Coordinates of C-alpha atoms in Angstrom, one line a residue:
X16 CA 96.2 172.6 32.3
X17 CA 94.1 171.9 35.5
X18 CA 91.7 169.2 35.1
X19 CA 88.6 171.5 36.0
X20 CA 90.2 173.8 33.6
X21 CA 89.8 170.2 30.9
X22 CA 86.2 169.9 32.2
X23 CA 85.0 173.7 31.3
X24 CA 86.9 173.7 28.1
X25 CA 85.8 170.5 26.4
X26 CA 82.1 171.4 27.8
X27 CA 82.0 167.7 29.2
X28 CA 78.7 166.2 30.0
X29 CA 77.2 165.3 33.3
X30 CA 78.3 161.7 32.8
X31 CA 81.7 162.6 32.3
X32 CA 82.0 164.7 36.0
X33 CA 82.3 161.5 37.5
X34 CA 85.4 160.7 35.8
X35 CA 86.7 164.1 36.2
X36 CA 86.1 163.4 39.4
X37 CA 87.9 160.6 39.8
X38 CA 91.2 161.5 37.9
X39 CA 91.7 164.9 40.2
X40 CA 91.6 162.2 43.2
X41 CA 93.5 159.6 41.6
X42 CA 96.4 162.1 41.0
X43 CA 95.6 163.8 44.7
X44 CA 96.0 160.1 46.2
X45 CA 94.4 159.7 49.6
X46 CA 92.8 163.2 49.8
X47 CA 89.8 164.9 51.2
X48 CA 86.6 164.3 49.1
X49 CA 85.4 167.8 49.6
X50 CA 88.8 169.8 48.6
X51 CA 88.9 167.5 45.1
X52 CA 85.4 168.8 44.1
X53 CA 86.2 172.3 45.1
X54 CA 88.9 172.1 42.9
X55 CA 86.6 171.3 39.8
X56 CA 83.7 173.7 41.2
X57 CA 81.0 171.1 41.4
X58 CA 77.1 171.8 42.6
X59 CA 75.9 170.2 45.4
X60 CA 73.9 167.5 43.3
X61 CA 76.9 167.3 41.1
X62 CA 78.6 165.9 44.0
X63 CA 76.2 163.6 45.3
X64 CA 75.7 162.0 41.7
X65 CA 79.5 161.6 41.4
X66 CA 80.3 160.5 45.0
X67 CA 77.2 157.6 44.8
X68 CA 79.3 156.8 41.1
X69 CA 82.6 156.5 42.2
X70 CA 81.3 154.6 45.7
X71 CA 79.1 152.1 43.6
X72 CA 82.2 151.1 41.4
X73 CA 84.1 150.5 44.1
X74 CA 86.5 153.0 42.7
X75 CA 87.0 155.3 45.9
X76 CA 86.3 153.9 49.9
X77 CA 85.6 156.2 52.8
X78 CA 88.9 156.2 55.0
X79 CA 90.2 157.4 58.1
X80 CA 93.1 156.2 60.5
X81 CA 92.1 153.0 59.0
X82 CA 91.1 152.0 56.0
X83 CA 87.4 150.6 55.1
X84 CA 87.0 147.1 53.3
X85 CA 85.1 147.6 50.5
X86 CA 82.9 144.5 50.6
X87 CA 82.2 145.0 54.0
X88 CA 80.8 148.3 52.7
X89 CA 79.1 146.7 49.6
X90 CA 77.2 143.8 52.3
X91 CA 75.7 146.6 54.2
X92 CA 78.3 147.7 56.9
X93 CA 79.1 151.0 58.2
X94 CA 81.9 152.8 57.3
X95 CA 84.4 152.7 59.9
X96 CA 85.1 156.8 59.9
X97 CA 82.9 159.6 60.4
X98 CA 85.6 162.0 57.7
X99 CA 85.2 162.6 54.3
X100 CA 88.8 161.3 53.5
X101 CA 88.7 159.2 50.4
X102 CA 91.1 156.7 49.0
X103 CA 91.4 155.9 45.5
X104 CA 90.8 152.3 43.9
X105 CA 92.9 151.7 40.2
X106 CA 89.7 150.3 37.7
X107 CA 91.5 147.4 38.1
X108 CA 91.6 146.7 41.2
X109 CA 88.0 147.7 41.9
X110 CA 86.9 145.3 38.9
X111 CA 88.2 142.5 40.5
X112 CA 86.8 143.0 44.2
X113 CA 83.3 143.6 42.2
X114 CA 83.7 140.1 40.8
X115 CA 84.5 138.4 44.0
X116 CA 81.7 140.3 45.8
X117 CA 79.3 138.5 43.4
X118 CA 81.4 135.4 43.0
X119 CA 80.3 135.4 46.5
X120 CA 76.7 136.1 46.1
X121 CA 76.2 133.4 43.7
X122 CA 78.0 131.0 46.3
X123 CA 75.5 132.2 48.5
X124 CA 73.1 131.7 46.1
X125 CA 73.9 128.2 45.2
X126 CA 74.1 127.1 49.0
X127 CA 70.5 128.0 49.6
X128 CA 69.6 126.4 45.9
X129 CA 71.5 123.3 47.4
X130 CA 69.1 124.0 51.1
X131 CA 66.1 123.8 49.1
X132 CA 66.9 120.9 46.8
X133 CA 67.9 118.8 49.8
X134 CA 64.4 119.5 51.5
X135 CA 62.1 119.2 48.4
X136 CA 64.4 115.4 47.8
X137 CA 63.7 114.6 51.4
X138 CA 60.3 115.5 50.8
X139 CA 60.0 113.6 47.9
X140 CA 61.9 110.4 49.0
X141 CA 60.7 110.1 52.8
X142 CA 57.9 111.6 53.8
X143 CA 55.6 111.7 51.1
X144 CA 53.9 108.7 50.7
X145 CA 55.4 106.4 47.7
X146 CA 51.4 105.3 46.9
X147 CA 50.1 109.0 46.5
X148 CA 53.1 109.4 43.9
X149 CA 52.2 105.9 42.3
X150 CA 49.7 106.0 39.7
X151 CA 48.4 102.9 40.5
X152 CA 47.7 103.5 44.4
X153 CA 43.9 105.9 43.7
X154 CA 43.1 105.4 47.2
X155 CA 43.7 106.9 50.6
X156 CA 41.5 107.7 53.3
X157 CA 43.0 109.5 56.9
X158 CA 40.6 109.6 60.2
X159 CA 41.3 113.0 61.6
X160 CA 39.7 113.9 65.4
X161 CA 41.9 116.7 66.5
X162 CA 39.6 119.9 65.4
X163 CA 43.2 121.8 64.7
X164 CA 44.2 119.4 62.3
X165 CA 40.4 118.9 60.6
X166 CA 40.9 123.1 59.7
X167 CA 43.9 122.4 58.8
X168 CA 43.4 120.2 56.3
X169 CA 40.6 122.3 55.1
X170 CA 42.9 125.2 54.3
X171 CA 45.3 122.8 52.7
X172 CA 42.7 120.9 50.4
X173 CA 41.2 125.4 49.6
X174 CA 44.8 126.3 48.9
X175 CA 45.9 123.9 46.7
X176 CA 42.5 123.3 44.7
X177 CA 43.2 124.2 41.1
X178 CA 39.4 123.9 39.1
X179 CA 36.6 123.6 41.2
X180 CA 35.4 123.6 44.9
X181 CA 32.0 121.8 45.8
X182 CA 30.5 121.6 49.1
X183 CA 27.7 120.2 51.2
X184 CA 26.3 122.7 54.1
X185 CA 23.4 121.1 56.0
X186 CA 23.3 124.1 58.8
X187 CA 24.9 128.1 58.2
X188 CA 26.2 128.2 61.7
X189 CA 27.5 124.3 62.7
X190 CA 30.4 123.9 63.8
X191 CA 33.0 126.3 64.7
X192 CA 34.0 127.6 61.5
X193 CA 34.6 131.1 61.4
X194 CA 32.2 132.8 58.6
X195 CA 34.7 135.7 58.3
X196 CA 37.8 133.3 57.1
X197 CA 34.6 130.7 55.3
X198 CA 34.2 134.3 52.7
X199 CA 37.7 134.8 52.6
X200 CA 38.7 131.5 51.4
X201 CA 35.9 132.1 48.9
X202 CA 37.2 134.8 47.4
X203 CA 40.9 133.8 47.1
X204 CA 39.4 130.4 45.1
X205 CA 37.5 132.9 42.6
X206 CA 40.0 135.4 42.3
X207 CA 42.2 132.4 40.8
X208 CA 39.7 130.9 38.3
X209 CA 38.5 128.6 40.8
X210 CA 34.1 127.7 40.5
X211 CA 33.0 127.8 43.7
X212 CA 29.7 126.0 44.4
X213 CA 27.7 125.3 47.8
X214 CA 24.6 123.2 48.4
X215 CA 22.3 124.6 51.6
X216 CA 19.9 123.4 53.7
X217 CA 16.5 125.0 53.0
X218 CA 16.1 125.5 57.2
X219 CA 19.5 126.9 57.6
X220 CA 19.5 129.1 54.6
X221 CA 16.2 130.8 55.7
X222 CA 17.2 132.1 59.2
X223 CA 18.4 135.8 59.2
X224 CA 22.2 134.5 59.9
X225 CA 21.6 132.5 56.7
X226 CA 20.6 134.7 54.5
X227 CA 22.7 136.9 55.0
X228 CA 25.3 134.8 55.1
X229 CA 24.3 133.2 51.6
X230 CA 23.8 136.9 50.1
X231 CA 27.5 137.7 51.1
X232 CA 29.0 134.5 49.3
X233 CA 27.1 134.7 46.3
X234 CA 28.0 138.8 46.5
X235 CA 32.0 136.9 46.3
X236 CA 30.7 134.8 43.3
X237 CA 30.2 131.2 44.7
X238 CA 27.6 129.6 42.7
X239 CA 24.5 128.4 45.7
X240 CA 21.9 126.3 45.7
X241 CA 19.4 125.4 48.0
X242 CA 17.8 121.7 49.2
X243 CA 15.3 120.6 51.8
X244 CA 17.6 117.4 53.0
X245 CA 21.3 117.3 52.5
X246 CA 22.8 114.1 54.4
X247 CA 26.0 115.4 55.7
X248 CA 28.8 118.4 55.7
X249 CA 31.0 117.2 52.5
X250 CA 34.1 119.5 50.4
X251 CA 35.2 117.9 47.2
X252 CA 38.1 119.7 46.3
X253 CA 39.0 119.0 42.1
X254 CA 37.1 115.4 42.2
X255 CA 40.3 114.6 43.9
X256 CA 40.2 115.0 47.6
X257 CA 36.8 115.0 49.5
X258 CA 36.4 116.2 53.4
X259 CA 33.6 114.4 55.2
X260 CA 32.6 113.3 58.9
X261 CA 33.4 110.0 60.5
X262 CA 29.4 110.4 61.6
X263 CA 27.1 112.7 60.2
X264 CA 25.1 112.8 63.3
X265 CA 28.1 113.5 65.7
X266 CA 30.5 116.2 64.6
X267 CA 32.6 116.0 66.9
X268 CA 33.2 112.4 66.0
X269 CA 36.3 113.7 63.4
X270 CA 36.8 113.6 59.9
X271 CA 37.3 111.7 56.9
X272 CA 40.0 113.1 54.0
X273 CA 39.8 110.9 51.3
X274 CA 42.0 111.3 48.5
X275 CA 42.1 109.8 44.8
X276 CA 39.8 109.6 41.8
X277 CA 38.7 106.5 42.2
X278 CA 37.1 106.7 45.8
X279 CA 36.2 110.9 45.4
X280 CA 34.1 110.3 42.4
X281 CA 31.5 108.4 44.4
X282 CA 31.1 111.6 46.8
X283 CA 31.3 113.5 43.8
X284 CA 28.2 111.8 41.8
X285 CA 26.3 112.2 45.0
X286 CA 26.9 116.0 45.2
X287 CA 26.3 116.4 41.2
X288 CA 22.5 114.6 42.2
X289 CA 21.7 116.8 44.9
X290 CA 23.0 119.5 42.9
X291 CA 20.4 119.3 40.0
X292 CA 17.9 118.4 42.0
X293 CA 18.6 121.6 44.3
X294 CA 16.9 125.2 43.7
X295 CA 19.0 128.2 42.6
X296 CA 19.8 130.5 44.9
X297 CA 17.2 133.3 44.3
X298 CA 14.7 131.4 43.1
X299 CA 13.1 129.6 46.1
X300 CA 9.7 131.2 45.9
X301 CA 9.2 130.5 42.8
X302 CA 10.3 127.1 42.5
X303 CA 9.0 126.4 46.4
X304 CA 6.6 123.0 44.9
X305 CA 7.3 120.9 42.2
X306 CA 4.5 119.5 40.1
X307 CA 2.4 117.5 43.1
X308 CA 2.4 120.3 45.0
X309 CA 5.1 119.5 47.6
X310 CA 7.5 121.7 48.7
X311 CA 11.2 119.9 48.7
X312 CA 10.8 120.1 52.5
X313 CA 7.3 118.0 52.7
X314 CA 8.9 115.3 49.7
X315 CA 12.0 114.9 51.8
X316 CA 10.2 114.7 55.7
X317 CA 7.6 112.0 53.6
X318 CA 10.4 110.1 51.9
X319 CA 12.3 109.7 55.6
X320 CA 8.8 109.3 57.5
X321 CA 8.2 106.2 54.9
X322 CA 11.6 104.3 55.9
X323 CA 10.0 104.3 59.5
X324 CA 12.3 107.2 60.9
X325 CA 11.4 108.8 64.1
X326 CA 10.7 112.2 64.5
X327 CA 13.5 113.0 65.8
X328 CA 16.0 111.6 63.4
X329 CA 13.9 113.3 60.7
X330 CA 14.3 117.0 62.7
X331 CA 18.5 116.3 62.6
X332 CA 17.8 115.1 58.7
X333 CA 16.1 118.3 57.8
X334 CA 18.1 120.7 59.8
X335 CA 14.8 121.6 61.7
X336 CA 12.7 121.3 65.1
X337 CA 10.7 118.7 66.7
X338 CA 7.6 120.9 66.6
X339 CA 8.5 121.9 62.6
X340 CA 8.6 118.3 61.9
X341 CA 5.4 117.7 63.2
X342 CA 4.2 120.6 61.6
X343 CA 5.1 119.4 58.6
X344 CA 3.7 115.5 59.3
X345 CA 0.2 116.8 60.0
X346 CA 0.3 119.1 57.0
X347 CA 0.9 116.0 54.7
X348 CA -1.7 113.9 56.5
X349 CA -4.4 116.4 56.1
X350 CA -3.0 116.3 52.4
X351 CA -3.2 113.0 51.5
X352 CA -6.4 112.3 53.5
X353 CA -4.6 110.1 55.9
X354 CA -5.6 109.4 59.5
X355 CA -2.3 107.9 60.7
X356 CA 1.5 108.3 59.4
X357 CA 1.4 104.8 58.0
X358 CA -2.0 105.4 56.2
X359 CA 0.2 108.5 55.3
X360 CA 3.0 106.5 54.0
X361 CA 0.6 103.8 51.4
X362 CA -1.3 106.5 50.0
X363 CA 1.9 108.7 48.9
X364 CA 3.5 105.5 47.6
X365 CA 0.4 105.3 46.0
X366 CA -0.2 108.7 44.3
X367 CA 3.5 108.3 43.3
X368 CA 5.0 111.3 45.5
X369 CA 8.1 109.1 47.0
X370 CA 9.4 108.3 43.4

């Protein structure tokens, strides 16, 4: 009885075709793939099923004049002959070469395991620094001045932040960050659970670059609010790292990174105080004067005007013009009734408005 003759009688299932298969080549020897599923009458995707079986097991190779390795085939290599001769592998045999094929993998494996170790040890051991990995050593503070290395670091302290994000942004378009990779770092942090908050300047926010700039971050979710003086551009990045400048009134001066609890929580209790004592984003019109009358603008130009600063340094303060400032100056004069900016200066300390 002819093994196709086995396969009709005992009605065999598709699953069992395979072995068919492979017992008509097995007593056929090295034999031509197509004449063995003649013989049992196979379909076309009959044949494709079986073939990809028998190749997968390892239990057949493609062969010609010579004859293929089969984990050459298995790692990706082409079979050396274009014919659709086959040779036939015992169980055995093919059992074993399946084993050392992945005996070999986890080698593999276990070498680049081995790779990684060695470079997370080195890591670890030499170029880390042994106080940020002591509990005791709180403090470190790195002067950056090449600009590369500032962004840099600002990618690294947004990529690894975990909780929250705060920042300080006296002016929308200062420096050379790009707004475009600014919102996309934004949205990254929130996606992750990460609160997002920003304090503006009042002049940069109302420009038409800053509002819209402001309406597309809050769109992402960042939490904004808005003040009439912020001292400097400051990150705080889990109350654990902080990014400031070397001089807030040069920029291109460099960078501070400070890292550590115990110096971050300063910069961090200055940020929560200009935070509550900023305005909601959305809500500047209606909360444009507190209970004197002043705007935040006019309470911080009179608070700087009463240290003795010049115009000028109150302009960079504000994030505004010479000609706003003086604006601003004569408005609070003719306010308080004053004929000079000292005169200016007792009667607000007088009326209680630089409390």
């Amino acid at each position: 009885m002819t093994v196709v003759r086995a396969v009709e009688r005992t009605g065999a299932r598709a699953e069992d075709l395979a072995l068919a298969l492979y017992a008509e080549l097995r007593r056929r020897g090295a034999s031509d793939f197509e004449e063995a599923v003649a013989e049992l009458g196979l379909g076309p995707e009959e044949r494709e099923r079986c073939r990809r079986e028998l190749l997968d097991l390892g239990l057949v190779v493609p062969t010609g004049a010579q004859h293929d390795n089969r984990l050459a085939l298995a790692a990706g290599e082409p079979s050396e002959t274009e014919t659709d001769s086959v040779a036939v592998v015992s169980p055995e045999m093919a059992l074993i070469k399946l084993l050392e094929g992945e005996r070999g993998r986890l080698r593999e494996d276990l070498r680049r395991a081995e790779q990684v170790n060695g470079r997370l040890e080195s890591l670890a051991t030499r170029f880390l620094r042994s106080e940020v990995l002591a509990p005791s050593a709180e403090v470190e503070v790195e002067v950056i001045t090449d600009y590369r290395r500032i962004q840099q670091a600002l990618e690294d302290i947004t990529e690894t932040v975990e909780h929250e994000l705060a920042a300080l942004q006296p002016l929308i378009d200062q420096g050379r960050e790009i707004p475009e990779r600014a919102l996309s770092r934004d949205r990254r942090q929130i996606a992750k659970g990460v609160r997002v908050r920003y304090v503006f300047s009042a002049s940069g926010a109302n420009t038409p670059q800053g509002m819209e700039h402001l309406a597309r971050k809050a769109a992402v979710g960042a939490e904004l609010r808005i003040s009439a003086d912020i001292p400097m551009n400051m990150i705080i990045a889990d109350r654990r790292f902080a990014l400031l400048p070397v001089d807030p009134e040069r920029h291109a001066a460099g960078a501070i990174l400070a890292r550590g609890p115990a110096l971050v929580r300063s910069y961090s209790a200055l940020y929560e105080h200009l935070w509550r004592t900023a305005t909601p984003y959305g809500e500047q019109g209606e909360c444009a004067r507190d209970s004197s009358g002043l705007t935040e603008q006019q309470r911080a130009a009179l608070r700087m005007l009463a240290t003795g600063m010049k115009d000028e340094k109150i302009a960079r303060g504000l994030g505004v013009s010479l000609r706003t400032v003086s604006r601003i100056l004569s408005e609070l004069m003719q306010e308080l009734g004053a004929s000079s900016r000292f005169e200016a200066g007792v009667q607000a300390m007088r009326l209680g408005w630089l409390d």
